[in-house]
Steps between C-alpha positions, in 0.01 A plus 500: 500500500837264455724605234427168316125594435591872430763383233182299349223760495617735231466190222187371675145701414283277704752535837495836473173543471475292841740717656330852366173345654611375793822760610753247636306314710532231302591138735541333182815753402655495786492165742251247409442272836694154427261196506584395803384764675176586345178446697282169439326626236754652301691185468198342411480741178880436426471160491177482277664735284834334487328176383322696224868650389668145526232351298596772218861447506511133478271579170731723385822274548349238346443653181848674485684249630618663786646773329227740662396529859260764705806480718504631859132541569436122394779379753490727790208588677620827587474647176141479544425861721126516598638731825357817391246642679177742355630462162342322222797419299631174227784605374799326342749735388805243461695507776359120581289589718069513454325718718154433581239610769300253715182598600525543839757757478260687222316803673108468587416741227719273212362166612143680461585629150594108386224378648236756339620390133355145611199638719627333811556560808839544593512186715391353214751612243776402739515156378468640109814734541728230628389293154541772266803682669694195630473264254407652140618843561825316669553351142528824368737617677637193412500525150614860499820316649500264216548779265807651735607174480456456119587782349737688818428781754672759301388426157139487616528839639689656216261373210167345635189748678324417835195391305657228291703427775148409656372358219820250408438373866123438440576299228737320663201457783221383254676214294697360829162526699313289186718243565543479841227630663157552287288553832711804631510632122149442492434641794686796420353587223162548669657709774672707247195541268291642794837791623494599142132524504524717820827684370434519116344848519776629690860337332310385152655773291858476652559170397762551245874558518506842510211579735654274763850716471263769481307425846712268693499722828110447498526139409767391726379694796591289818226634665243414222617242299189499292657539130744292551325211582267607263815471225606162648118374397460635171864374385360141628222546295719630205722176571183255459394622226877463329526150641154380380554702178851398400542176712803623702634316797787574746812429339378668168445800700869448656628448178324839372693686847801345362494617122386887613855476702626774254611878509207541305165609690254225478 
């Protein structure tokens, strides 16, 4: 592992979680193939996902004026490392970069666990994973950067937890989807509702604060990425229900990033 992500993992729960799970074979920490040489495929993925992160940041500096940016993974297609191989991973952990798996570089028994939560075949669910995981889960990642970008690297990791890291970012997801994109949010939704149907029995109980922190290893298992996508669902849910409830949008939920920029844990 390079010193860089070493340095890193002793503020970071989630990447050292990854690394317990996975021992240091970890692509994503150490070289991440550039863009130009990644396969057909894998460019493919970049650029669908790059699009998605573009669309986010243009939201973003439009309602701050420019004075925030998602930064380097919104100009540089680099930044966006789907080069890891039998891992199941989307992780942002600051260091402007998002790291997510594409499905052919999934193993036969993880592409077979997606696809049974939907009751497909895994030929099937091929076309459903690039949706979800390329374009809504892509977001975010996305919005996770918007809060780095918000509220800073180091004050997020000194006074805000993994789960409301997650579920500032779904916020972020829901009110800049209902205004941009209603069929992908809609869409979403349904895919969501029927994981956490599959999953709820399973991650129900741990979603809270404290039972993430308390579980994370299990949750953010690179292997089995089950609770964590199970998380990323139920905080989209959670985020609905705020938006339809309290009739928040995007730049309210900016502006809420922005006032919780204290030394005072939100």
């Amino acid at each position: 592992m390079s010193g860089r992500w070493m340095r890193w993992l002793p503020r970071i729960p989630l990447l050292a979680a990854l690394a317990a799970a996975a021992g240091c074979d970890l692509t994503m920490t150490l070289d991440p193939v550039r863009y130009e040489d990644l396969g057909t495929t894998e460019r493919a993925a970049v650029d669908r996902i790059f699009a998605r992160v573009q669309g986010l940041d243009a939201r973003l500096r439009s309602v701050t004026s420019g004075r925030h940016t998602l930064g380097v993974p919104a100009t540089d297609h680099d930044a966006i490392d789907v080069s890891v191989v039998d891992l199941w991973v989307m992780v942002n952990v600051g260091d402007d970069r998002l790291h997510l798996s594409v499905w052919e570089n999934l193993t036969a028994e993880q592409r077979q666990r997606f696809a049974g939560w939907f009751g497909e075949t895994t030929a099937a669910a091929a076309e459903r994973y690039r949706r979800f995981f390329y374009d809504f889960v892509a977001l975010h990642l996305a919005g996770m950067q918007a809060v780095f970008a918000i509220q800073g690297v180091d004050w997020v990791y000194r006074n805000r937890s993994l789960f409301n890291l997650d579920r500032d970012a779904e916020r972020l997801v829901s009110t800049y989807l209902a205004a941009a994109d209603t069929n992908l949010l809609a869409w979403a939704r349904g895919t969501c509702g029927t994981i956490r149907g599959a999953l709820e029995a399973r991650f129900g109980a741990w979603y809270s604060r404290e039972e993430y922190l308390a579980h994370v290893r299990e949750l953010t298992d690179p292997r089995d990425p089950s609770g964590q996508i199970y998380m990323i669902c139920r905080h989209l849910a959670e985020a609905e229900t705020r938006r339809v409830t309290f009739g928040s949008n995007f730049a309210t939920e900016v502006d809420i990033l922005a006032s919780q920029h204290s030394d005072v844990l939100p």
